[in-house]
Coordinates of C-alpha atoms in Angstrom, one line a residue:
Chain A
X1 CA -3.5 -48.7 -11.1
X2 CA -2.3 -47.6 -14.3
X3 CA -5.8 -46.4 -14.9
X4 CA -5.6 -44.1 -12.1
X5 CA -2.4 -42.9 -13.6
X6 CA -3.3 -42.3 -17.2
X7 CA -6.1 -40.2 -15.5
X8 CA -4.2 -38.0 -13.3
X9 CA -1.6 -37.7 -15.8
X10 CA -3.9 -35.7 -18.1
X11 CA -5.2 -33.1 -15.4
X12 CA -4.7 -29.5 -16.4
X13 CA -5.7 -26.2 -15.2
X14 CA -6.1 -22.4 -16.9
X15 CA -3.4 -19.8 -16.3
X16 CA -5.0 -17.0 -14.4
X17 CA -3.5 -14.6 -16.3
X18 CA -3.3 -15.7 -20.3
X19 CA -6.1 -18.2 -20.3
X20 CA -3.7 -21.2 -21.2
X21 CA -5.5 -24.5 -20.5
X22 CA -1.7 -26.3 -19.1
X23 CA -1.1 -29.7 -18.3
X24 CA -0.7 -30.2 -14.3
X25 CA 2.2 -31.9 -15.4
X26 CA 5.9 -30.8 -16.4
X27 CA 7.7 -33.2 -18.8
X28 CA 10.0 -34.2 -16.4
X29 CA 7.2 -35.8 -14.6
X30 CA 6.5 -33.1 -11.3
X31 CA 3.5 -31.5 -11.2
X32 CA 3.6 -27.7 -12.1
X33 CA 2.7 -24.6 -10.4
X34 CA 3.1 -21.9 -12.7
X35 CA 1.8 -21.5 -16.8
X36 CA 5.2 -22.1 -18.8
X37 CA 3.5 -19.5 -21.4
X38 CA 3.5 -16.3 -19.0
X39 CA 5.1 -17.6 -15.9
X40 CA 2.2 -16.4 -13.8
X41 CA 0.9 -18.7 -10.9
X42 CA -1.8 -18.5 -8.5
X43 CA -2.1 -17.9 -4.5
X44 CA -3.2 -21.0 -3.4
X45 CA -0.8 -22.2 -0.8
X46 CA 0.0 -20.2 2.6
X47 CA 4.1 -20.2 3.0
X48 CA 4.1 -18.0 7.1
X49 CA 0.9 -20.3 8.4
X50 CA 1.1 -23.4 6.0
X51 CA -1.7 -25.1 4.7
X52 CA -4.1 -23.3 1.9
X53 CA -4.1 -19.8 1.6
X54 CA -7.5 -17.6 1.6
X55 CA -5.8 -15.3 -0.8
X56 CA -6.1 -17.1 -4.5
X57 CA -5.4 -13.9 -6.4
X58 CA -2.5 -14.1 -9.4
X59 CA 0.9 -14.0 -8.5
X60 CA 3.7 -12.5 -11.0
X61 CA 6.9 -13.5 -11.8
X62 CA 9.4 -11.2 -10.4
X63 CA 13.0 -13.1 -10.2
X64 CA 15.4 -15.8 -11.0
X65 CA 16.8 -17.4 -7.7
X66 CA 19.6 -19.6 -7.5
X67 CA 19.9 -21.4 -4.4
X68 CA 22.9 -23.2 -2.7
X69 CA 22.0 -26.2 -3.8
X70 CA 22.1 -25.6 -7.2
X71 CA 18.8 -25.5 -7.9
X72 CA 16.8 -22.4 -10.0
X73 CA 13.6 -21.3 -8.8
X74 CA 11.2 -18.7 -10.0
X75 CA 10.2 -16.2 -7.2
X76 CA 6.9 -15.3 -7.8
X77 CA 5.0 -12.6 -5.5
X78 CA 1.2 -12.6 -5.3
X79 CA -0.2 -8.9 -6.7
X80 CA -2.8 -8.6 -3.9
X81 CA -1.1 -9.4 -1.3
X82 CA 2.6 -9.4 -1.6
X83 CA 3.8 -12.8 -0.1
X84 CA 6.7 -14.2 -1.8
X85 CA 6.7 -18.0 -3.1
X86 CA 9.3 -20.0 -4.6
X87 CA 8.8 -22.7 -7.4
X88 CA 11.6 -24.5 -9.5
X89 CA 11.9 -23.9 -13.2
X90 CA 10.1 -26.6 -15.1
X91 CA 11.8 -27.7 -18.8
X92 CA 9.1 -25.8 -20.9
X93 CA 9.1 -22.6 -19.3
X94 CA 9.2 -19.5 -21.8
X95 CA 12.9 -18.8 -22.0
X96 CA 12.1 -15.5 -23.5
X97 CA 10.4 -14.2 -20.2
X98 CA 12.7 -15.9 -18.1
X99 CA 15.5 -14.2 -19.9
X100 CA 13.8 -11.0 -19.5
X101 CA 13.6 -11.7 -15.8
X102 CA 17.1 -12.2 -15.5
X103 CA 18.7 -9.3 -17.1
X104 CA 15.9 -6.3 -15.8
X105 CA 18.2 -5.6 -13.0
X106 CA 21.1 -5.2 -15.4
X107 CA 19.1 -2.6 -17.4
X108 CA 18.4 -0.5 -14.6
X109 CA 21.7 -0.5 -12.3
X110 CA 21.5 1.2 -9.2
X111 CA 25.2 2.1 -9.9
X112 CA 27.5 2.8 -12.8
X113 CA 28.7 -0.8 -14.5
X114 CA 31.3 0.4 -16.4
X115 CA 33.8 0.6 -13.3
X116 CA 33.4 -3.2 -13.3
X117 CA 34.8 -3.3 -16.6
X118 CA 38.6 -2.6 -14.4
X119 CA 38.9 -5.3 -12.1
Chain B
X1 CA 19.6 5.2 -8.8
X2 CA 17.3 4.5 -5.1
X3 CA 14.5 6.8 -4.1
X4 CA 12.8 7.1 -1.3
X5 CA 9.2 5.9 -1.2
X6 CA 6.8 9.1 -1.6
X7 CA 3.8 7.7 0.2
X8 CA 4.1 4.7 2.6
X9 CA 1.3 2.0 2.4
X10 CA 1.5 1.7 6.5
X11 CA 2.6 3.6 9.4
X12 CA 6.4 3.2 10.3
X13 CA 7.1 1.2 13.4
X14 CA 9.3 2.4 15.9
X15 CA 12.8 0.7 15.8
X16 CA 14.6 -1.9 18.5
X17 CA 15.5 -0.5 21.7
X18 CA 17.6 -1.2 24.4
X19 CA 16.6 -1.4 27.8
X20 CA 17.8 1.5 28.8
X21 CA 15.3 2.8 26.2
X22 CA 17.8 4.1 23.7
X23 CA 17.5 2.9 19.8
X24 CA 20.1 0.1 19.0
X25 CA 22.6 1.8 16.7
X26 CA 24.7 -0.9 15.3
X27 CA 24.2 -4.5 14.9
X28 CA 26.2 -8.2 14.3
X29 CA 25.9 -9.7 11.2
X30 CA 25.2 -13.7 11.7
X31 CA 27.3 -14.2 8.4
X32 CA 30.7 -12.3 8.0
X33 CA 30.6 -11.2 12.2
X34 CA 31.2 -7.2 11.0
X35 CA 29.5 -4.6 13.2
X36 CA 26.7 -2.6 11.0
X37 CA 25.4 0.6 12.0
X38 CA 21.8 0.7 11.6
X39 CA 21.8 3.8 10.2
X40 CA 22.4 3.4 6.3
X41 CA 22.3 6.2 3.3
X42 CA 19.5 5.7 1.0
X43 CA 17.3 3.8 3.3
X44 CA 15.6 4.0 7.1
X45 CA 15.2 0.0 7.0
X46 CA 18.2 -1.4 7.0
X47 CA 17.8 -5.8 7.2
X48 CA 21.1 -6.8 6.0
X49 CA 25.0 -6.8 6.5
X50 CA 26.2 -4.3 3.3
X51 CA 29.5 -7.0 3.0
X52 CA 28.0 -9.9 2.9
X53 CA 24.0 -9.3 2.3
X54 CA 23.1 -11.6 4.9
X55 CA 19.6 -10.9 6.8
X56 CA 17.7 -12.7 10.0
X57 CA 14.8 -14.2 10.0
X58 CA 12.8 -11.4 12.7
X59 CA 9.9 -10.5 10.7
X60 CA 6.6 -12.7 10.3
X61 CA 4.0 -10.9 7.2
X62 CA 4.6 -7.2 8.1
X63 CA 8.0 -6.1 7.5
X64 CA 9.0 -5.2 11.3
X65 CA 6.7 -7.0 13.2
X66 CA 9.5 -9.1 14.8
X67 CA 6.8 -11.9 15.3
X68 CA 9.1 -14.8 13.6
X69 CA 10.0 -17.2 16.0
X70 CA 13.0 -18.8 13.6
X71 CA 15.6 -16.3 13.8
X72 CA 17.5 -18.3 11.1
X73 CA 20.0 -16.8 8.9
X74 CA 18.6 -15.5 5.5
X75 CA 20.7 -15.9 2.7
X76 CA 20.5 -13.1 0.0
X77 CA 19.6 -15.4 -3.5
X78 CA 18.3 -13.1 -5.9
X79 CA 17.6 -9.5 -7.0
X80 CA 14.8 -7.9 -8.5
X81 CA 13.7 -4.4 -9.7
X82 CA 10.9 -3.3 -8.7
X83 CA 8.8 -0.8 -11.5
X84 CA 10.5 2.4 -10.4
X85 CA 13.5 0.7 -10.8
X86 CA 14.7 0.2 -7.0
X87 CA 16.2 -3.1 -6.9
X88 CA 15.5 -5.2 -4.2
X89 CA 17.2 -8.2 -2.3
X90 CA 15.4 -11.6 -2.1
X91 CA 16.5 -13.3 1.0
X92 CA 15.6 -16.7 1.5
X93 CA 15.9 -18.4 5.8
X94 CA 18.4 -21.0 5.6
X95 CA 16.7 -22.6 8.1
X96 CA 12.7 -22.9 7.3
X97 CA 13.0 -21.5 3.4
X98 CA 10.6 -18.3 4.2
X99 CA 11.5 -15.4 1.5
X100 CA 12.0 -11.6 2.0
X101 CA 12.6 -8.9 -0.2
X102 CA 13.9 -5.7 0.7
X103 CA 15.3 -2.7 -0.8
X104 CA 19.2 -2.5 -1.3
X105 CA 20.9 0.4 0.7
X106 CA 23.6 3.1 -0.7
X107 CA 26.6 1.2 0.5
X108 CA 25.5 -2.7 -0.2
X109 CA 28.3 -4.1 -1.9
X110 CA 28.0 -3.3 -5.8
X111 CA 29.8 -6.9 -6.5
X112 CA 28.3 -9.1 -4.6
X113 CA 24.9 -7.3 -6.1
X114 CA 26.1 -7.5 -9.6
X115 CA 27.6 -11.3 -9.2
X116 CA 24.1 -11.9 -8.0
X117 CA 22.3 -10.4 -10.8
X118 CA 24.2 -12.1 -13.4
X119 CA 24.3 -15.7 -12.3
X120 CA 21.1 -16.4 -14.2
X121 CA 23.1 -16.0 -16.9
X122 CA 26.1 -18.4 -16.4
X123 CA 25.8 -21.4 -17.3
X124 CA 23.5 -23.1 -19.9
X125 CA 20.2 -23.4 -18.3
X126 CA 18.9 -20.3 -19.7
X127 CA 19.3 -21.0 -23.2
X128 CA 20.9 -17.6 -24.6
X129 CA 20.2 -19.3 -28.2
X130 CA 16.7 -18.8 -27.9
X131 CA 17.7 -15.0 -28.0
X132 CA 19.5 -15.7 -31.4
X133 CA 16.4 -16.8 -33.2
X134 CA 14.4 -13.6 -32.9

């Protein structure tokens, strides 16, 4: 039994994108989706049918979600075909690209900030 | 500031009607109860309540199919900017945790946006020092 675990516990895969040979597993233990390097993940799992997708192409990074619950995901959208997934932020993700995520919208408002400065 | 798309990837599809075959021209929002007209400046395709930013779950793949059998509430969680820098929405269905983006109108609610926006950066899970070290 602890075999099998010691085995499973070294499985990795490549980022699609960068190349990265990752670790299947996140530190804290749940198994990972997305390359903590680049962020990028991969089209593997249909979210409108359920079950595996046909798709497999890369899927980018495009947002930082915070949900009711408290938890933060990482919206990711697949570059071929557009669907939208959700995956939570694991401990080792690139802060830098996850900060650039976060404040993109800020750098390109879609209406003046400065009357915010007022209230 | 929003644009309008110059070339659409797929043919428009022709908008709710009634059944006395005129277009809808306002509709309830399932989260603050205001009446929204449909029509909206900036955009043909307007999916949520400007107050509040709440959507409903209508739409399966295609943006206006109306093939989804949920019809759960939607939840606005996120923004995003898209490359020409049109910010978009991301909804997520409070009730079987499908996602949607779609384009913010001209009069969506510039707070709500902006609190949005900026509450990745509250609190200390992104860790702002990491910024410091560059």
């Amino acid at each position: 039994m602890s075999d099998n675990r010691s085995i499973t516990r070294t499985e990795t895969f490549d980022c699609v994108r960068c190349g990265l040979t990752v670790t299947a597993f996140a530190p804290d233990g749940g198994r990972r989706n997305h390359c903590p390097s680049c962020l990028h993940s991969r089209h593997v799992l249909d979210r409108v049918e359920g079950g595996p997708s046909q798709c497999g192409s890369r899927m980018a990074p495009i947002s930082i979600a915070v949900l009711r619950s408290g938890e933060w995901m990482i919206i990711h959208r697949c570059a071929r075909c557009g669907e939208l997934t959700s995956n939570p932020i694991s401990g080792d993700d690139n802060q830098l690209i996850l900060m650039r995520m976060a404040v993109r919208p800020l750098a390109q408002p879609p209406f003046p900030l400065e009357s915010f400065g007022d209230l | 500031m929003p644009r309008r798309k110059p070339h659409p990837r797929r043919p428009q599809r022709p908008k709710d009607r009634t059944p006395d075959g005129r277009g809808r021209e306002t509709f309830r929002c399932v989260g603050c109860r205001l009446d929204v007209p449909l029509a909206a400046p900036g955009t043909a395709h307007r999916n949520h309540c400007p107050h509040c930013l709440t959507s409903l779950h209508l739409d399966r793949r295609i943006p206006g199919d109306r093939r989804a059998s949920c019809h759960g509430r939607m939840a606005a969680v996120g923004v995003t900017v898209r490359g020409d820098g049109e910010w978009l929405i991301i909804h997520q269905c409070q009730a079987c945790g499908e996602l949607s983006a779609n384009r913010i109108a001209g009069d969506d609610n510039a707070l709500v946006l902006l609190r949005m926006a900026v509450r990745p950066l509250s609190g200390d899970r992104l860790r702002l020092g990491a910024l410091l070290a560059l």
